[in-house]
Coordinates of C-alpha atoms in Angstrom, one line a residue:
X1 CA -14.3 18.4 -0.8
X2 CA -12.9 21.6 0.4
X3 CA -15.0 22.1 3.2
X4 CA -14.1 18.9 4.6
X5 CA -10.5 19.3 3.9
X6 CA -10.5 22.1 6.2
X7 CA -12.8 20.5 8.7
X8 CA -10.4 17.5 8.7
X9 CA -7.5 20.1 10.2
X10 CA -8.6 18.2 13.7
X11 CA -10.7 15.5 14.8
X12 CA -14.3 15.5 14.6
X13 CA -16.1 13.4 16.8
X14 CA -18.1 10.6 15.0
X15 CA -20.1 7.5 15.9
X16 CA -18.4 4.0 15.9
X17 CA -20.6 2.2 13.0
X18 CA -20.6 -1.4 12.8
X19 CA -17.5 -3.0 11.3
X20 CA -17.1 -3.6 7.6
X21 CA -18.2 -6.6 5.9
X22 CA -15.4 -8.8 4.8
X23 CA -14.7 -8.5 1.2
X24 CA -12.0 -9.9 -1.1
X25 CA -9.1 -11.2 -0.2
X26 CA -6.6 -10.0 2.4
X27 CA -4.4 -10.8 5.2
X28 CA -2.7 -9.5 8.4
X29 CA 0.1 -11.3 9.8
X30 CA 2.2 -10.4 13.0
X31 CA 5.8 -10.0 14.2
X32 CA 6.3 -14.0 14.5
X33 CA 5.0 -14.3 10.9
X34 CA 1.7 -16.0 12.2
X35 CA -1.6 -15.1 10.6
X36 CA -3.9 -12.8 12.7
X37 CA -7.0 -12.3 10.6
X38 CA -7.8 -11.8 6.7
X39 CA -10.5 -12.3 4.0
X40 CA -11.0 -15.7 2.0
X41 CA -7.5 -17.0 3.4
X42 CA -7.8 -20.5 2.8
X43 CA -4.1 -21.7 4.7
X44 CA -1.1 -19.6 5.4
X45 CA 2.2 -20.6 6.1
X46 CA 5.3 -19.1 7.1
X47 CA 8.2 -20.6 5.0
X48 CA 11.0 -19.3 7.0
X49 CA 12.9 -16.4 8.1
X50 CA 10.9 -13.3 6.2
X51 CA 9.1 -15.9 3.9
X52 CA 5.6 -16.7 3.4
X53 CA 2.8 -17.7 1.9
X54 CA -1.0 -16.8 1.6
X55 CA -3.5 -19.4 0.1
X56 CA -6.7 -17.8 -0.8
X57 CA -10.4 -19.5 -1.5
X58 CA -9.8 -18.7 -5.7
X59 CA -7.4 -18.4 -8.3
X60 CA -5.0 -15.4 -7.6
X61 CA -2.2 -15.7 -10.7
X62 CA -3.7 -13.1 -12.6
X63 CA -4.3 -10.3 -9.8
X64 CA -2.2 -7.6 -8.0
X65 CA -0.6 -8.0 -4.6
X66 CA 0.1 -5.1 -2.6
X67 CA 1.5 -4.8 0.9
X68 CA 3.1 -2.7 4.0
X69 CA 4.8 -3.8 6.7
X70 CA 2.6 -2.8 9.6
X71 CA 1.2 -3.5 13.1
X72 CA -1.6 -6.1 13.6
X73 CA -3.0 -4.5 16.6
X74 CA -2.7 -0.5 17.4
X75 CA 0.9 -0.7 18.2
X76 CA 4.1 0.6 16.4
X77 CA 6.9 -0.8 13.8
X78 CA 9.5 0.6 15.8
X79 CA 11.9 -1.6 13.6
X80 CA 11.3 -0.3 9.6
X81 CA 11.2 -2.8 6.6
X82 CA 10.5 -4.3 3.6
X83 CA 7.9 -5.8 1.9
X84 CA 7.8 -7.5 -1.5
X85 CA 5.0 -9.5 -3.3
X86 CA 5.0 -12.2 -6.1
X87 CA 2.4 -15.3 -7.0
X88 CA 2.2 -18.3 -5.1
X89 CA 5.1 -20.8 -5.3
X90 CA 2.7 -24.0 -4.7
X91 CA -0.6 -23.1 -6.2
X92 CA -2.4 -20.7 -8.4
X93 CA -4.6 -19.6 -5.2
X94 CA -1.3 -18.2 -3.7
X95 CA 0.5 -15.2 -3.0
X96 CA 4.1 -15.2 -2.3
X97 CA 5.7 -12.5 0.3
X98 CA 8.8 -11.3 1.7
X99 CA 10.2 -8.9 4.1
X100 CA 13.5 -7.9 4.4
X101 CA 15.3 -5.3 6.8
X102 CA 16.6 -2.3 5.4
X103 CA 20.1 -4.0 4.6
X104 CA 18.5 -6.2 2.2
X105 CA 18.2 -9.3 4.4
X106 CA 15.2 -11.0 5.1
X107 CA 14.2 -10.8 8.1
X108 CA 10.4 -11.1 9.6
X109 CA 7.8 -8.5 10.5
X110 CA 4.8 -8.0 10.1
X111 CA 2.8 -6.6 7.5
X112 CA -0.7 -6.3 5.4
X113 CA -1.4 -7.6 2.3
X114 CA -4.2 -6.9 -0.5
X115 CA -5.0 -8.9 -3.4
X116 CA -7.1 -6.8 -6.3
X117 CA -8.5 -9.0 -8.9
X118 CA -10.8 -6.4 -10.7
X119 CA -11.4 -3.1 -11.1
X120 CA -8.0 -0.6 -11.9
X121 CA -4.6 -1.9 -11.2
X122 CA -1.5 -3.0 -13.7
X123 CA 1.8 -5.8 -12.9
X124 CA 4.7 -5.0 -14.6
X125 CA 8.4 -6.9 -15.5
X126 CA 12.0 -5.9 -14.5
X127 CA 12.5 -3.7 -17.6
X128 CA 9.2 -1.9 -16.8
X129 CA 7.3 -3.8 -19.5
X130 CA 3.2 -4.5 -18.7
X131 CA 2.1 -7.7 -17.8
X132 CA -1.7 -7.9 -16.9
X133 CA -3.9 -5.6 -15.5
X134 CA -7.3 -4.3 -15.1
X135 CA -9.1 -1.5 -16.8
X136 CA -5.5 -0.3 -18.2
X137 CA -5.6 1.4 -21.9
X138 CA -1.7 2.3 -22.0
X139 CA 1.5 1.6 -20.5
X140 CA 4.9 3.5 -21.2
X141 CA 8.2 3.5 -19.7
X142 CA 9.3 7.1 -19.5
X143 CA 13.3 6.2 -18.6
X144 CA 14.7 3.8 -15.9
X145 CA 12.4 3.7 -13.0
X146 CA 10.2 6.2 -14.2
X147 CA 6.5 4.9 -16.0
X148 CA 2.7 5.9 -16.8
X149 CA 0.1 3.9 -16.4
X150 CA -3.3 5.0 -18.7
X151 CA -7.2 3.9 -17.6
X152 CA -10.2 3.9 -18.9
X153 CA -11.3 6.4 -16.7
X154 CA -10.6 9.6 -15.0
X155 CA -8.6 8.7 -11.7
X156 CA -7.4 11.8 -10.6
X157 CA -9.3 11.8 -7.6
X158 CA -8.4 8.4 -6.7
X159 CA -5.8 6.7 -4.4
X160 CA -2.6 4.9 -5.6
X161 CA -0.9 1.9 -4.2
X162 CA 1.7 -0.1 -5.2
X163 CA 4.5 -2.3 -4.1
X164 CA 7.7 -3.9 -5.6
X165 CA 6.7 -7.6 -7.2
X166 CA 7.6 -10.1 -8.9
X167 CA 5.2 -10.0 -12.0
X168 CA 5.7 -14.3 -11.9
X169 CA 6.4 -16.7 -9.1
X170 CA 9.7 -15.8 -8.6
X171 CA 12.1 -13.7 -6.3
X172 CA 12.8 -10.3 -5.7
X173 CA 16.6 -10.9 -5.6
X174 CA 17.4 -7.1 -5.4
X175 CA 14.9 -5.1 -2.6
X176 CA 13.7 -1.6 -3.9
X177 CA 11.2 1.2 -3.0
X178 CA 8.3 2.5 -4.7
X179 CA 6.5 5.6 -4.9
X180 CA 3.0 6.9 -7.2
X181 CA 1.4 10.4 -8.4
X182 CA -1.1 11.4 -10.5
X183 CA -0.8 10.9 -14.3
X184 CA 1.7 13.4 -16.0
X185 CA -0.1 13.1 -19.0
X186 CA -4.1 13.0 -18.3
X187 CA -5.9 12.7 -15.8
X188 CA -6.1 9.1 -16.6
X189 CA -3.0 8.2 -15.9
X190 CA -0.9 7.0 -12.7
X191 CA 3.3 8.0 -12.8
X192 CA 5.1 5.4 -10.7
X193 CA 8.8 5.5 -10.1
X194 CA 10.8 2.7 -8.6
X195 CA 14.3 3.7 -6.8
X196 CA 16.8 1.4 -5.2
X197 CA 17.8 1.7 -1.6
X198 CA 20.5 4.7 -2.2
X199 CA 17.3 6.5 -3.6
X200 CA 18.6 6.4 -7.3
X201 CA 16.2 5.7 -10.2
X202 CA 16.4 2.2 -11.4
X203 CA 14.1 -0.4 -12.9
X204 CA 11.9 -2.8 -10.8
X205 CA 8.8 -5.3 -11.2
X206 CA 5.6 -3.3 -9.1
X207 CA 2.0 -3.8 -8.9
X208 CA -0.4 -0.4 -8.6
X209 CA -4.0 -0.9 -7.3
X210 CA -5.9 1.9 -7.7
X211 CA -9.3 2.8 -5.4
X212 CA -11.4 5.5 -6.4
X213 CA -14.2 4.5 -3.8
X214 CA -14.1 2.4 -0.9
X215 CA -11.9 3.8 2.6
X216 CA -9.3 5.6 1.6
X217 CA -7.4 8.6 2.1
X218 CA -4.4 11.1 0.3
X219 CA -2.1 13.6 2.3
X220 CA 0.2 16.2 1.4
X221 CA 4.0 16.9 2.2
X222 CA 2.8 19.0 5.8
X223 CA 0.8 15.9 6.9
X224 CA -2.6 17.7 5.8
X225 CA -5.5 15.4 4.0
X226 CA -5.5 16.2 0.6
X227 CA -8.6 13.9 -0.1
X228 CA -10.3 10.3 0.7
X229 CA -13.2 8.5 0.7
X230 CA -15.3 7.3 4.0
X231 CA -12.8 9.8 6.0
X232 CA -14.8 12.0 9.2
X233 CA -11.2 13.2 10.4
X234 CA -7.7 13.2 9.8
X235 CA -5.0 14.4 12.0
X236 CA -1.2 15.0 12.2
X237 CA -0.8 13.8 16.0
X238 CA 3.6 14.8 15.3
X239 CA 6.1 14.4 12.7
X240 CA 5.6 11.3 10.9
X241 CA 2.6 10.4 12.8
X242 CA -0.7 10.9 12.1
X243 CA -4.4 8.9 12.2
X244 CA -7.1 8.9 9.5
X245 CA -10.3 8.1 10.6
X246 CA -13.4 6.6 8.8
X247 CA -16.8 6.2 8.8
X248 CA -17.3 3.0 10.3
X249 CA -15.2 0.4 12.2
X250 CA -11.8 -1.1 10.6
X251 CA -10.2 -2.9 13.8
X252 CA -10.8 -5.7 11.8
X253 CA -9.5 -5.1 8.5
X254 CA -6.4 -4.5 6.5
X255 CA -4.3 -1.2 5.7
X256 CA -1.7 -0.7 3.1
X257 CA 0.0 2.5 1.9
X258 CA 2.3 4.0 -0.5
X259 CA 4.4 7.1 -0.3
X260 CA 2.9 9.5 -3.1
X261 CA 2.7 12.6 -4.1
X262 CA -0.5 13.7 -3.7
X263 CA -0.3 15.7 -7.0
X264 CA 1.3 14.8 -10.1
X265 CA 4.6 15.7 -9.3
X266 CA 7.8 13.7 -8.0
X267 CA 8.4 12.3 -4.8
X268 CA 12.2 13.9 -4.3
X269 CA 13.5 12.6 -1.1
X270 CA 11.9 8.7 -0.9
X271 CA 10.6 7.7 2.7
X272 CA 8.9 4.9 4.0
X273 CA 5.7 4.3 5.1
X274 CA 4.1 1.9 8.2
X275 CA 0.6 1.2 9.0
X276 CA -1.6 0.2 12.5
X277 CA -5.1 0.2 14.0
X278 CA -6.2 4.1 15.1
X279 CA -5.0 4.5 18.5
X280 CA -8.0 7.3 18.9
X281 CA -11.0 4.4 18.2
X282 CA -11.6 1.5 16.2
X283 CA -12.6 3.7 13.5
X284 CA -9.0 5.0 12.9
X285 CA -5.7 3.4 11.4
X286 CA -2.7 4.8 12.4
X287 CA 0.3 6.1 10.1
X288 CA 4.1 6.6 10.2
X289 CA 6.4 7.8 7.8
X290 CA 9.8 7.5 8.0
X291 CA 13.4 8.5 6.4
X292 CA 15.0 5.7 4.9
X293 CA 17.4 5.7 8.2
X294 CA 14.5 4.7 10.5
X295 CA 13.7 8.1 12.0
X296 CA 10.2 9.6 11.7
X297 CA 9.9 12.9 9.1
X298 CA 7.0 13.8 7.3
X299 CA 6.3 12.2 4.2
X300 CA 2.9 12.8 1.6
X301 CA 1.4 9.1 2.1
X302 CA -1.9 7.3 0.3
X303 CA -4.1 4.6 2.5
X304 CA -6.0 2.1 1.4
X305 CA -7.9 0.3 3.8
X306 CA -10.2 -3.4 2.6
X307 CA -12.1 -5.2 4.9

C-alpha cells in the first residue's frame, strides 16, 4: 500500500470500467427533496420541509443508516448541513431522514443515504448504550460522547462511517456531529465521538458502518490518501477539495463520508464533510470539507461509496 500511497500524490490516468452493479440499498435525493436514483427503493416521499422518507424492497428496522448531505450530480453544496437518520415512521421497510441547516432548523438539501444490514456496523441510544449491530463483540462508553466499538475481526485497515440517529423511529430533537478513528484499544476496535454544534463532547444516538472491501478511501489532516480500496488516484485539487478516483464507474451510485482521523487518535477541531460525482470522470467522487462556519479548510475525511 505504500507504493500506491505515493503514486496517489497526483492523478493517474485509468480506463473508465463499466459502472457498478447495483447492490443493497441506497438512495440519492436532490436539492428539492426529490429522488434521483438508488438501490431497492421501493417509494420515497418527501414529508415536508427537510423530512423524508425511503421505502426499501425489505425489512430495514434492524440495519444502520448512514448519510451526507451531498450533490446528486458533479456540482457543489455551496450551502453546508445536516443530516440525521432514524427507522421508518410508516413501515418496517423504511428509513426515516432529516436535514437541518447549521442553526438547527430543518431545512432541505440534498444528501446520500446507505442502509447496511450485514456485515460490521453497531446503532447505539442517547446515553451511548448498544442497540443492535453486526459482527460487534464489545461496546463501552469511555465518558460523554466518547465510545469503542469491538469486532470480530481486525479492522484497522478499514473505513469508518457513521452518522447521528435515532436507534428507534423517532426524532433527533437536538442536531449533533460525529466523528470516528481507529480503535484505542485493538485493532479491533472503532473510537467514535459525538459533539454538539459548539464542538463540546456530549452524548448522541449514531450508527457506524464499517467497509473493509468494496470502494472506499481514508485521508490524512494534509488532504493525502492514507488508504482505500478500488482507488487508481487521489488528489487534493485545493483546500478542502479534493477527488478520489476508483476503478470503475460510480456516476451512478451513492457516496457518504465521515470526518475521521485516519489513525486512532482524536479529531480536535470537528469539520464537516460534503460529497458529489468526480468532476475529473465518472470514475471520481468529489469531496469538501469544511469548518463548522461554512468555509472550506482541510479536514482528514473517510468515503464510502455503494452502488
Amino acid at each position: 500500500m505504500s507504493g500506491l500511497a505515493a503514486a496517489l500524490c497526483a492523478v493517474v490516468p485509468v480506463a473508465e470500467a463499466a459502472p457498478a452493479a447495483s447492490s443493497g440499498q441506497w438512495v440519492v435525493t436532490d436539492y428539492s427533496g426529490n429522488f434521483v436514483r438508488g438501490g431497492g427503493v421501493t417509494s420515497y416521499t418527501k414529508l415536508g420541509t427537510g423530512r423524508y422518507e425511503v421505502t426499501f424492497d425489505r425489512n430495514v428496522a434492524g440495519c444502520s443508516y448512514v448519510a451526507t448531505v451531498a450533490d446528486p450530480g458533479n456540482g457543489l453544496v455551496y450551502n453546508p448541513g445536516l443530516v440525521f437518520t432514524a427507522g421508518g415512521h410508516s413501515s418496517v421497510n423504511g428509513v426515516y431522514v432529516e436535514t437541518k441547516n447549521l442553526g438547527a432548523g430543518l431545512a432541505d438539501y440534498p444528501f446520500q443515504l446507505q442502509v447496511q444490514c450485514g456485515g460490521l456496523w453497531v446503532a447505539t441510544n442517547y446515553s451511548g448504550n448498544f442497540v443492535r449491530g453486526g459482527g460487534v463483540t464489545g461496546m463501552t462508553r469511555l465518558g460523554p460522547g466518547r465510545y469503542e466499538a469491538t469486532f470480530n475481526q481486525d479492522v484497522s485497515g478499514c473505513t469508518f462511517a457513521a452518522t447521528v440517529a435515532d436507534p428507534g423511529n423517532g426524532l433527533v430533537y437536538n442536531p449533533g456531529l460525529v466523528f470516528t478513528a481507529g480503535g484505542h484499544n485493538s485493532v479491533n476496535g472503532v473510537y467514535v465521538e459525538t459533539k454538539n454544534l459548539g464542538a463540546g463532547l456530549a452524548d448522541y444516538p449514531f450508527q457506524l458502518q464499517v467497509q473493509c472491501g468494496g470502494l472506499t478511501v481514508a485521508s490524512d489532516y494534509s488532504g493525502n490518501f492514507v488508504r482505500g480500496s478500488g482507488v487508481t488516484a487521489f488528489t487534493r485539487l485545493g483546500v478542502g477539495r479534493y477527488e478520489a478516483t476508483f476503478d470503475r464507474n460510480v456516476a451512478g451510485c451513492s457516496y457518504v463520508a465521515t470526518v475521521a482521523d485516519p489513525g486512532r487518535n482524536l479529531v480536535y477541531s470537528p469539520g464537516l464533510v460534503f460529497t458529489a460525482g468526480g468532476h475529473s470522470s465518472p470514475n471520481g467522487v468529489y469531496v469538501e470539507t469544511k469548518n463548522p462556519g461554512g468555509g472550506l479548510a482541510d479536514y482528514p475525511f473517510q468515503l464510502q461509496v455503494a452502488c
